[in-house]
XYZ file of C-alpha atoms in Angstrom:
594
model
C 14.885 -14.820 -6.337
C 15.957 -16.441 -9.473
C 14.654 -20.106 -7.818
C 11.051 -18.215 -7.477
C 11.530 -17.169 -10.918
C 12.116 -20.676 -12.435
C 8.836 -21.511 -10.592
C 6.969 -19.159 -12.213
C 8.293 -20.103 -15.648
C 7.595 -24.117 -14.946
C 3.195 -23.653 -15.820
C 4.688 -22.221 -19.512
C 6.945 -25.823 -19.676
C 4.258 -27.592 -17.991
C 1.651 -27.127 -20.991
C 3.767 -28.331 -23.804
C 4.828 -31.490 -22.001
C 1.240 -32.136 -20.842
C 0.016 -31.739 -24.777
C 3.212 -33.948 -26.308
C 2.404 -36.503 -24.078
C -1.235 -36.313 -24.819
C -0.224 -36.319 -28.409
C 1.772 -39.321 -27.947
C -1.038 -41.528 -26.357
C -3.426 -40.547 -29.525
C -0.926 -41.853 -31.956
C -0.229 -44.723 -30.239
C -4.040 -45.580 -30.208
C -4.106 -44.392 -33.837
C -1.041 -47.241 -34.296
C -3.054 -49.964 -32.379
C -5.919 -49.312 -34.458
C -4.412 -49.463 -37.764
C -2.304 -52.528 -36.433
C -5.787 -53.965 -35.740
C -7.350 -52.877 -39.134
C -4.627 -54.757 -40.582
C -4.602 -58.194 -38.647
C -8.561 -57.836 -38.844
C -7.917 -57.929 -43.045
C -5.365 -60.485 -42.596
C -8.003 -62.757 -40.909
C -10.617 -62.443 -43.257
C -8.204 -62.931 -46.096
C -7.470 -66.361 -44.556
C -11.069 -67.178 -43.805
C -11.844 -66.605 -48.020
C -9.287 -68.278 -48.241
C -10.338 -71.763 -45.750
C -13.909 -70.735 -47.365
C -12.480 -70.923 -51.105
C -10.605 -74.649 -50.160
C -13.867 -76.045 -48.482
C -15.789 -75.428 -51.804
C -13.306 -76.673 -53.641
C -13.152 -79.674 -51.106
C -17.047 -79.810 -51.498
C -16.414 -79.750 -55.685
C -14.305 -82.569 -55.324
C -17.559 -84.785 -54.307
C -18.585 -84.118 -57.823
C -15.792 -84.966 -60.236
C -16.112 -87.141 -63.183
C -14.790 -90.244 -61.976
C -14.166 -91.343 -65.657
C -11.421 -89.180 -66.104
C -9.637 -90.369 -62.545
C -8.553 -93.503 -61.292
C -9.598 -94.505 -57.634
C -5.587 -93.359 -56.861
C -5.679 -90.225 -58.797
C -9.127 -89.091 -56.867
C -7.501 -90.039 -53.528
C -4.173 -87.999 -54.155
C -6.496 -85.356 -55.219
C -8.347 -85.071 -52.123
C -5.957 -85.465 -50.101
C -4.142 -83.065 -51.157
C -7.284 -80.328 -50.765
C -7.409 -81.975 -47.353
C -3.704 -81.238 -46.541
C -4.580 -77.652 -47.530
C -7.326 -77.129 -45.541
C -5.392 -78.511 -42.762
C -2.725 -76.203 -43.018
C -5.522 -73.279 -43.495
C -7.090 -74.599 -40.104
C -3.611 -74.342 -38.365
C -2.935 -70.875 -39.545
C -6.267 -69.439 -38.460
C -5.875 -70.979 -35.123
C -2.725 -69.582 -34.046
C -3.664 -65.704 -35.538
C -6.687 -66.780 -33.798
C -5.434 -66.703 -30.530
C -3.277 -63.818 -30.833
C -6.047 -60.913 -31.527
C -8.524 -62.902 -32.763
C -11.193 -62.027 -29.325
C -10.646 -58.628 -30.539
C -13.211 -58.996 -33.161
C -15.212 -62.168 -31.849
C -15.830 -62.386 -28.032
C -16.947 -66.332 -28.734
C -13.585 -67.561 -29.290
C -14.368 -71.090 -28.047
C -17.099 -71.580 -31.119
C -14.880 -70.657 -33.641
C -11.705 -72.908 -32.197
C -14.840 -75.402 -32.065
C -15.918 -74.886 -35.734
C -12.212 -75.803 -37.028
C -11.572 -78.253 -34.921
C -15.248 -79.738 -36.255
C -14.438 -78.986 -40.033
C -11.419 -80.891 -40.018
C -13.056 -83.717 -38.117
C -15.557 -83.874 -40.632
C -13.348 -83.705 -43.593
C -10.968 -86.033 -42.292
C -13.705 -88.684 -41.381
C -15.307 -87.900 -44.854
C -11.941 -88.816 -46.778
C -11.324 -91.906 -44.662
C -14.673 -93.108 -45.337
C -14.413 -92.216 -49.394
C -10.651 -94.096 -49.669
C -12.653 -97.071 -47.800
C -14.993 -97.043 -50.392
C -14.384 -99.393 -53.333
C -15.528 -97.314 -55.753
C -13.924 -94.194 -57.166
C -17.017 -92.187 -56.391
C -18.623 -90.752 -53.601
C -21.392 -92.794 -52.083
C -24.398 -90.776 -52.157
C -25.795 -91.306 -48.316
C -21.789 -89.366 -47.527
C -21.995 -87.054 -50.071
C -25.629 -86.064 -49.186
C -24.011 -85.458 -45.145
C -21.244 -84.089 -46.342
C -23.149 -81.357 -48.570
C -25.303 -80.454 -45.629
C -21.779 -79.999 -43.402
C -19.670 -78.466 -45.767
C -22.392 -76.032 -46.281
C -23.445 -75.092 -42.368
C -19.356 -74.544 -41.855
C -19.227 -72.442 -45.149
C -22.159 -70.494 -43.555
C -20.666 -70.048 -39.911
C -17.366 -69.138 -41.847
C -19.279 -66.196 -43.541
C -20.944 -64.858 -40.417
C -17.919 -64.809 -38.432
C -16.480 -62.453 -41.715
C -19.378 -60.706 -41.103
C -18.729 -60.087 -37.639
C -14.713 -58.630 -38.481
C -15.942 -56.821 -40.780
C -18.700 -54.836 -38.811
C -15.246 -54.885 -36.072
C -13.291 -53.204 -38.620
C -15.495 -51.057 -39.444
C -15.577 -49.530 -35.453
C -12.074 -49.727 -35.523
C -12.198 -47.751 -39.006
C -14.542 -45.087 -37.111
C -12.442 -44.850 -33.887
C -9.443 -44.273 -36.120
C -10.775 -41.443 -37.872
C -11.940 -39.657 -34.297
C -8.872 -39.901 -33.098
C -6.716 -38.538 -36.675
C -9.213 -35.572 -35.683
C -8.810 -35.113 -31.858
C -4.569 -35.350 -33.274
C -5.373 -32.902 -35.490
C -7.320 -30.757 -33.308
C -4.249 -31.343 -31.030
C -1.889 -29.897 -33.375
C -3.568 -26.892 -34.374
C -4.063 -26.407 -30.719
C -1.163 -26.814 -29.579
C 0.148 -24.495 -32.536
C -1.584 -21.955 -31.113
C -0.588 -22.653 -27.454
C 3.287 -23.012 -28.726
C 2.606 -19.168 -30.284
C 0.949 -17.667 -27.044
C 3.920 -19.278 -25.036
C 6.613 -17.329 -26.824
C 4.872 -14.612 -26.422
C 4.411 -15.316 -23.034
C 8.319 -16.192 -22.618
C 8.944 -12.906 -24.641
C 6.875 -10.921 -22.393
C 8.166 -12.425 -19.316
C 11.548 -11.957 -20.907
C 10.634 -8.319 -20.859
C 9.209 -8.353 -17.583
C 12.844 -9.841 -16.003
C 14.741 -7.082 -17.806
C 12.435 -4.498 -16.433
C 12.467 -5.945 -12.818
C 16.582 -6.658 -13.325
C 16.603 -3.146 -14.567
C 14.797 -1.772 -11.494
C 16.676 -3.932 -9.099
C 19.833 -1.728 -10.180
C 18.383 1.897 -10.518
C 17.256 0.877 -6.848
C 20.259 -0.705 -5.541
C 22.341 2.765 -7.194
C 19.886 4.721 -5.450
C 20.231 3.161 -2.243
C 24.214 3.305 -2.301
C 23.865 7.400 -3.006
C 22.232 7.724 0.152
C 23.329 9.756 2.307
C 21.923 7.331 5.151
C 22.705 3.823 6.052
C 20.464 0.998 4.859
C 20.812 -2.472 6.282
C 18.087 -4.990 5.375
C 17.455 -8.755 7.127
C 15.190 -11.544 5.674
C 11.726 -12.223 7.185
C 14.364 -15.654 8.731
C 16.622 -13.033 10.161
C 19.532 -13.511 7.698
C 21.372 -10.432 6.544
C 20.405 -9.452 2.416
C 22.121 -5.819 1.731
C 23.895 -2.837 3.460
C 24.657 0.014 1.234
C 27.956 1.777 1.440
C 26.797 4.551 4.039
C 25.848 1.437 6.125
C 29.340 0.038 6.280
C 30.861 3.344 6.514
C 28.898 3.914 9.500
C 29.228 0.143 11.114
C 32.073 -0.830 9.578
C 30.664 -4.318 8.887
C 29.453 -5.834 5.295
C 26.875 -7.688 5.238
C 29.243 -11.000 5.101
C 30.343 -10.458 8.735
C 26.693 -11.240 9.696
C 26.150 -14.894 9.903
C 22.403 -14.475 11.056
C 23.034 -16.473 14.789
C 25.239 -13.786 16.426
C 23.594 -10.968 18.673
C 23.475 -8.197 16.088
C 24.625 -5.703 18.695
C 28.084 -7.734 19.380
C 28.816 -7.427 15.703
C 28.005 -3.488 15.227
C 29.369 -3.010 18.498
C 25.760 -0.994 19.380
C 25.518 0.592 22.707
C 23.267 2.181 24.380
C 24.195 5.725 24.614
C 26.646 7.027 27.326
C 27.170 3.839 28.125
C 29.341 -0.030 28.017
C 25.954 -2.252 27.597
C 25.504 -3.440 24.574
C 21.804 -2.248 22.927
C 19.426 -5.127 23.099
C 19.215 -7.457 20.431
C 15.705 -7.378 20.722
C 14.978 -3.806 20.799
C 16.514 -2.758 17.587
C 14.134 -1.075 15.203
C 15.508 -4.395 12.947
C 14.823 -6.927 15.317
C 11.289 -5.477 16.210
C 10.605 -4.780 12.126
C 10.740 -8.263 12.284
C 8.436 -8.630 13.869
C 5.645 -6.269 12.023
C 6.998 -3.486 14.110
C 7.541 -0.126 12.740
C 10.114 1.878 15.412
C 12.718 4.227 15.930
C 15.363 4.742 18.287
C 17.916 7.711 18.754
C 19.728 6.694 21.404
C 22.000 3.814 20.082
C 25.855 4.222 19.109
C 28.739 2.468 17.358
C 31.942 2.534 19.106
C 35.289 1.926 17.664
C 38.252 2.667 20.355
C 37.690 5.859 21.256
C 35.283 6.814 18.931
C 32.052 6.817 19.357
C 29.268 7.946 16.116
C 25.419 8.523 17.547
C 22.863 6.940 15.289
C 18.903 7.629 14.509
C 17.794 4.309 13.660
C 14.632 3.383 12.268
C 13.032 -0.229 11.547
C 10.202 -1.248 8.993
C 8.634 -3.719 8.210
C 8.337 -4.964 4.450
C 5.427 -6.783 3.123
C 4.132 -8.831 -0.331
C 1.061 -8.148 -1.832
C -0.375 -11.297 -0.006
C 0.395 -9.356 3.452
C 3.212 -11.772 4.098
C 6.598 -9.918 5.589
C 9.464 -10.490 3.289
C 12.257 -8.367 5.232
C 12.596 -5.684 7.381
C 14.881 -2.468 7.252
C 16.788 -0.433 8.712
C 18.066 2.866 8.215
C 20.075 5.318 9.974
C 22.167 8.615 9.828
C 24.987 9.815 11.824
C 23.176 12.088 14.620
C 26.523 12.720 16.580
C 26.962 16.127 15.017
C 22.955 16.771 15.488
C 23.429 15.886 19.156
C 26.095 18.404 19.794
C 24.518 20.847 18.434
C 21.131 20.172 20.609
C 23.692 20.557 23.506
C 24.486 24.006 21.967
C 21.384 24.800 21.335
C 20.159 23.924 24.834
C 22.363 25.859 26.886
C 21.974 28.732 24.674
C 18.280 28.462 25.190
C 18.720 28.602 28.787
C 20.602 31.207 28.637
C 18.177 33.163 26.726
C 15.110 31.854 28.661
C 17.023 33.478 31.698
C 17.482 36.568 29.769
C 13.972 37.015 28.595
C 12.966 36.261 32.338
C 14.694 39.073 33.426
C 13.236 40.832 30.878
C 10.115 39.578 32.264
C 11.133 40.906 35.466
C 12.662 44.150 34.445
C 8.862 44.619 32.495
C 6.909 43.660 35.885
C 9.250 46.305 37.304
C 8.487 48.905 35.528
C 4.165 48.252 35.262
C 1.891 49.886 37.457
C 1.156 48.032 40.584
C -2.566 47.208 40.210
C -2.972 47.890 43.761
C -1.825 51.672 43.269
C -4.767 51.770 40.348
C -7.251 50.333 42.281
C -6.570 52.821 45.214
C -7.088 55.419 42.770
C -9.891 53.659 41.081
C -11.651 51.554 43.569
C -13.957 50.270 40.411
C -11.831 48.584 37.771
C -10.044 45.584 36.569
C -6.745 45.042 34.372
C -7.050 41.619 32.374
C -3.678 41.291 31.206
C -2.569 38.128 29.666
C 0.633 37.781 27.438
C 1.131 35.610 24.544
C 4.696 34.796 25.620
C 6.679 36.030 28.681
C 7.331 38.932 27.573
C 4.651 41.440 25.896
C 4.267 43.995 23.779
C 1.252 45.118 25.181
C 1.632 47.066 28.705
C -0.974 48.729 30.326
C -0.122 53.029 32.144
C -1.020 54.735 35.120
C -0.241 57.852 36.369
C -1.881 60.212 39.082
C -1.650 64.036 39.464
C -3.754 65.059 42.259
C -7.089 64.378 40.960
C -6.118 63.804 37.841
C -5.807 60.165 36.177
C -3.914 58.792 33.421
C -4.736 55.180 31.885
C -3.823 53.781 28.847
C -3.874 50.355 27.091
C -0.602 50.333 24.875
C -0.376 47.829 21.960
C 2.822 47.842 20.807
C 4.446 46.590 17.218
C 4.728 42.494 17.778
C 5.035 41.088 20.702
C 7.531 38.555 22.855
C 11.194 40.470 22.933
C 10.704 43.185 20.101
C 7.247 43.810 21.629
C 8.506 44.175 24.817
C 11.548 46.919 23.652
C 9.047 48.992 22.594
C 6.744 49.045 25.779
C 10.008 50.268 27.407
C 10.599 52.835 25.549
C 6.737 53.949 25.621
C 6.327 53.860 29.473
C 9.422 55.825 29.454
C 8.039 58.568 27.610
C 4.148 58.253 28.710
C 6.059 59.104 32.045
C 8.380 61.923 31.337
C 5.571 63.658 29.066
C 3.118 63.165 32.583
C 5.842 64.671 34.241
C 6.602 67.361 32.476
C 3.326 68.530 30.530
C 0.483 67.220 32.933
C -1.540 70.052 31.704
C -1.885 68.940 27.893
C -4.742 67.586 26.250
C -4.345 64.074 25.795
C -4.173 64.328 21.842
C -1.435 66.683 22.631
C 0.544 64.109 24.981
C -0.150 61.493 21.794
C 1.472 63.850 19.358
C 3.954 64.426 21.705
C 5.081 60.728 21.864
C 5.030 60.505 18.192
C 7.562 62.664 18.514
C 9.405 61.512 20.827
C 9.612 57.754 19.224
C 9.699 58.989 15.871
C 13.359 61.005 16.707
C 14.384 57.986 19.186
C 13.749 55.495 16.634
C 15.301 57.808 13.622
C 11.802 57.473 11.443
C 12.005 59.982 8.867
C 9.292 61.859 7.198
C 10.225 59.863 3.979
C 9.918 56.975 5.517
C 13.125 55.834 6.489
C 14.401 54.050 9.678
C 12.482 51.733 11.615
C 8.962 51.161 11.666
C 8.112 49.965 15.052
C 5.551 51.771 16.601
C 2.699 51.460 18.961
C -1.684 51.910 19.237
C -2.989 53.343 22.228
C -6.063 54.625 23.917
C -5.376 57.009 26.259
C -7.782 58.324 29.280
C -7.240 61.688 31.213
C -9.730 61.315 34.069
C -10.722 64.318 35.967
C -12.374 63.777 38.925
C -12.505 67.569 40.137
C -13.971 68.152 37.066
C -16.329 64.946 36.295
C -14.447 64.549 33.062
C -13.269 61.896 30.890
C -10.969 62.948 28.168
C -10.054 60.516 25.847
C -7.951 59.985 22.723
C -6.784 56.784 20.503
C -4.490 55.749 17.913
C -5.870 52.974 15.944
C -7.833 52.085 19.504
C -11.033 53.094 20.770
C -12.686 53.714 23.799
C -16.114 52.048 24.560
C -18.095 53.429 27.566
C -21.712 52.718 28.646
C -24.413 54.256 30.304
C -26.755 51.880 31.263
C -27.183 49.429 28.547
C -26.361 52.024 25.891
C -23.253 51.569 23.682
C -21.529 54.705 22.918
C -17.884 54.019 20.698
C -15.472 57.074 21.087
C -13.104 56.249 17.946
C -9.394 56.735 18.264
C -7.718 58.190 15.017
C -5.998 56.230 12.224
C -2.324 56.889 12.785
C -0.091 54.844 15.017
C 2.206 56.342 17.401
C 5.126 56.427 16.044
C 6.222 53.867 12.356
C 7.258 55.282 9.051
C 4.551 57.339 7.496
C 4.846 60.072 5.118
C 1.774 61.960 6.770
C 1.669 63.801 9.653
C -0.278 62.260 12.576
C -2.460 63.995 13.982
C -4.851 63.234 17.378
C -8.478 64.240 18.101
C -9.322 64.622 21.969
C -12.704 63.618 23.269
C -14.311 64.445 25.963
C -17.415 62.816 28.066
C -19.123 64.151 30.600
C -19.079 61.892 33.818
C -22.371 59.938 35.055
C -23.310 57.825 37.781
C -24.089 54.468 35.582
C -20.927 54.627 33.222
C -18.612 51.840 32.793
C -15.661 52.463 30.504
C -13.771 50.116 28.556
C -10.374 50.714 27.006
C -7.884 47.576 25.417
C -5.542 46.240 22.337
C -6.866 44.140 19.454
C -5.463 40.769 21.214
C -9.084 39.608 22.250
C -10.976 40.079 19.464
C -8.616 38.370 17.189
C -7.992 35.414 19.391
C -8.688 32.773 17.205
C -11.250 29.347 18.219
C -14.695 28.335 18.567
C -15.927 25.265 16.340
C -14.746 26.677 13.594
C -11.755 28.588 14.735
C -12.687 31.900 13.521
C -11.746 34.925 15.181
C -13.872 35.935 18.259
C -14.526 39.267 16.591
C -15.021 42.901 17.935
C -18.971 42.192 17.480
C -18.769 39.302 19.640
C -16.630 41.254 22.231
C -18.949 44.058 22.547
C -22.265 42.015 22.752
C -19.735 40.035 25.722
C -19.176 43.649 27.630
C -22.192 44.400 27.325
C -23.894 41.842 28.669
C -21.607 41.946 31.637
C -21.299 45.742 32.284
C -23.090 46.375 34.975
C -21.420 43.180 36.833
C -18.438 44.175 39.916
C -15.510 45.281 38.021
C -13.154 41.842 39.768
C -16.292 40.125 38.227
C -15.799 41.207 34.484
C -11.999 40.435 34.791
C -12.664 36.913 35.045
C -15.870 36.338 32.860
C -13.342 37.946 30.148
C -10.733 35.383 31.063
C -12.751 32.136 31.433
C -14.682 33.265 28.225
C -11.204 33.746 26.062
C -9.783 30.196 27.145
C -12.985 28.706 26.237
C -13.253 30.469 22.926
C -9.565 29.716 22.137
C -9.977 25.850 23.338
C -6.703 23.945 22.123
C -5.388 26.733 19.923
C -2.630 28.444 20.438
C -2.997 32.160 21.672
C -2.914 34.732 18.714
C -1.583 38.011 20.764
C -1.264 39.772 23.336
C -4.586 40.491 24.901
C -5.497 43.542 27.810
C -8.284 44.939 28.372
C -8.651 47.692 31.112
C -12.346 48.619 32.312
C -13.545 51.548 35.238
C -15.766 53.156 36.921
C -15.597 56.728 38.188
């Protein structure tokens, strides 16, 4: 990590050693160019100079020979020749060493020297042949003309440096600016780079900061966390880790079947656990897994992990690592073993239940030989219901209900017991009452069972019912409901016979009390009697409840069907509606004809 981080840091070094380099190159051309300025002066110091002795060479033609004897005049010019000599020599050897810088046509001027001292040499052996003191006039007249083309080739070659030094001059200056636009520059760029650094400084305290709140959080959990490089070499393991494997992460040299090490098993078992199924191994691999079935063993004992594997990634969608973490689950699994037997034994209790509330239903057969025309739909939420349908026949004399009792499953299921009980021993003993009579009758009857006081004290389990007295002898239906109706029809007309609002039995402070109706029988009448369970089922696209509109408009478009007919259009209709919902309630629904 700290590697990657020097990497990062090396573009903020880079810059400052690119521009210092930079920098060095301009002042070295800035140094070559003054270097050259100064040889260029040199040069045409020395070329005034050669220029200056020629003249004077050329003024020596001219001397009053009155003065001078033929010796004197000869010393003299020799004497301006040695100079010019010596002039010559010195221009030649500067001349070669930077002299093309300013003139490309080095040959001519090497030429021109070499041709000026030819000429002056020839021109003072011919005048110290002569026997006069003077100059002839035919060489003086030559050596005019000479003297005075050199002097002029001399002057356009100063020319020529000149105009040179004057580039040179200009390049010099461009680059002082480009240096100086360097050093403000890189000024600036030295400023933004500390506060780069001091940002980045920042930065690494932040990120070292977070490293530590995360590595303190990861040793308080409660779970294991063990965590492998995307080359399969071992990083971290928290403290709940090597609590739980006993190994650091040191004992992990990356080669070794990670399973040896841990000593992983499979569960129940001597195999070791894959190498290549751990949640690890597979995160690895851009695998996200989890596995409950692997455990540590150390002698004889053995701890049950939950281990899960994920895969890490960079921002780039490169995996980095891959981690694992896991929990003891030895404790969980004992307790599932509980838990499972337990259930079992329950299950087998509420089946008996079941059994013991089969046991004690009407058989539908003994219904339909009293009432040849009718269905029961009767379809428990769980295996045990609160909702029980009643039957009981005196001579010509009929007694249905559809009983809805508090809840359903086991407490549901109480109650119906203790309801049949008492439907039966009131049918027994007062067959003769009006049916809102038998209903006040159970109220009592629960009410002192269950201990529900008039100020509302005790339980408050009760039950709704709709309750049918049919009298055959008599053509007479006599009905009466708590909290349930009774819907009959004759033909397609809908006639509602509402049960009262009390429930049978519950903690109230007011006194029930039951209205009895009664309804004269026809041929054409179908009667419907049932608990709230099917019109509160909920589904449909929009898993709303199906609705008591909905379950009407359903009966009644199915009324005059056979009675074995209606039972299962109501059932294939309610497992459509309800779809892949679960089922809200009990549901029964009891329907006749007389």
């Amino acid at each position: 990590m700290r590697f990657i981080n020097y990497i990062r840091v090396l573009p903020l070094v880079a810059f400052p050693v690119m521009f210092i380099l930079f920098s060095i190159y301009l002042m070295k051309n800035v140094d070559d160019d003054q270097e050259l300025i100064d040889k260029g002066v040199e040069l045409i110091s020395q070329f005034d100079q050669f220029k200056r002795e020629v003249r004077a060479f050329e003024n020596l033609l001219n001397i009053d020979i009155e003065n001078y004897s033929k010796e004197q005049l000869d010393s003299i010019r020799t004497g301006q020749l040695k100079t010019i000599l010596t002039l010559s020599d010195t221009l030649k050897r500067g001349m070669y060493a930077s002299f093309n810088t300013f003139h490309p046509d080095l040959y001519k001027i090497d030429s021109i020297l070499y041709s000026t001292e030819k000429h002056i040499k020839h021109l003072h052996t011919n005048i110290k042949a002569s026997n006069s003191p003077g100059v002839p006039l035919y060489l003086e007249r030559s050596a005019r003309d000479n003297l005075h083309d050199i002097i002029f080739q001399v002057d356009g070659y100063i020319k020529t440096i000149r105009t040179r030094l004057g580039e040179v001059s200009l390049d010099m200056q461009d680059l002082w600016r480009q240096l100086n636009q360097m050093v403000w520059f890189s000024c600036g760029l030295a400023i933004l780079i500390v506060i780069m650094l001091f940002l980045y400084r920042q930065q690494q305290s932040a990120l070292e900061e977070s490293e530590k709140r995360t590595k303190q959080y990861l040793e308080a959990l409660p779970i294991g966390v063990f965590v492998l490089g995307a080359d399969g070499k071992p990083l971290y393991s928290n403290q709940k880790s090597i609590e739980l494997i006993g190994k650091t992460v040191d004992d992990f040299d990356g080669d070794t079947d990670l399973s040896e090490i841990a000593s992983a098993y499979i569960e129940g078992t001597d195999t070791h656990y894959p190498h290549d199924e751990l949640p690890v191994i597979r995160a690895i691999n851009g695998e996200s897994t989890e596995i409950n079935d692997m455990e540590i063993q150390r002698g004889d004992e053995r701890i049950l992990l939950h281990v899960r594997g994920t895969p890490v990634y960079d921002q780039r969608g490169h995996l980095v690592s891959a981690i694992a973490s896991f929990d003891d689950i030895t404790k969980l699994r004992e307790a599932e073993k509980t838990i499972s037997i337990k259930n079992k034994e329950i299950n087998s209790s509420i089946n008996y239940a079941k059994r013991i509330q089969k046991a004690i239903l009407p058989d539908v057969s003994e219904i339909k030989s009293a009432l040849p025309e009718s269905f029961i739909l009767y379809m428990p939420k769980d295996v045990v219901s609160g909702d029980f349908y009643w039957f009981s026949q005196i001579d010509d004399t009929i007694l249905l209900a559809a009983v809805d009792c508090t809840g359903h499953g086991v407490p549901g299921a109480f109650m119906s017991l203790i309801g049949n009980d008492m439907l039966n021993s009131i049918a027994k003993q007062s067959p003769e009452l009006e049916v809102s009579d038998m209903l006040e009758l159970l109220n009592y009857k629960i009410k002192k069972a269950l201990y529900q006081g008039e100020n509302g004290q005790g339980l408050h389990d009760g039950m709704d019912i709709a309750l049918c007295k049919i009298d055959k002898e008599n053509s007479m239906v006599e009905f009466a409901g708590a909290y349930r109706p009774l819907y009959y029809f004759s033909g397609t007309e809908l006639t509602e016979s509402k049960g009262d609002r009390f429930s049978v039995g519950g903690r109230r402070k007011k006194k029930a009390s039951f209205t009895s109706h009664k309804i004269e029988l026809k041929y054409d009448q179908t009667f419907y009697i049932f608990s709230d369970g099917y019109a509160d089922q909920f589904g449909g696209d929009e898993g709303k409840k199906y609705s008591s509109r909905r379950f009407r408009n359903l009966l009644l478009s199915i009324q005059d069907q056979p009675m074995d007919t209606q039972r299962e259009i109501l059932e294939v209709n309610i497992q459509a509606w309800k779809g892949e919902e679960e089922q809200t309630d009990d549901i029964l629904v009891i329907g006749f004809r007389v």
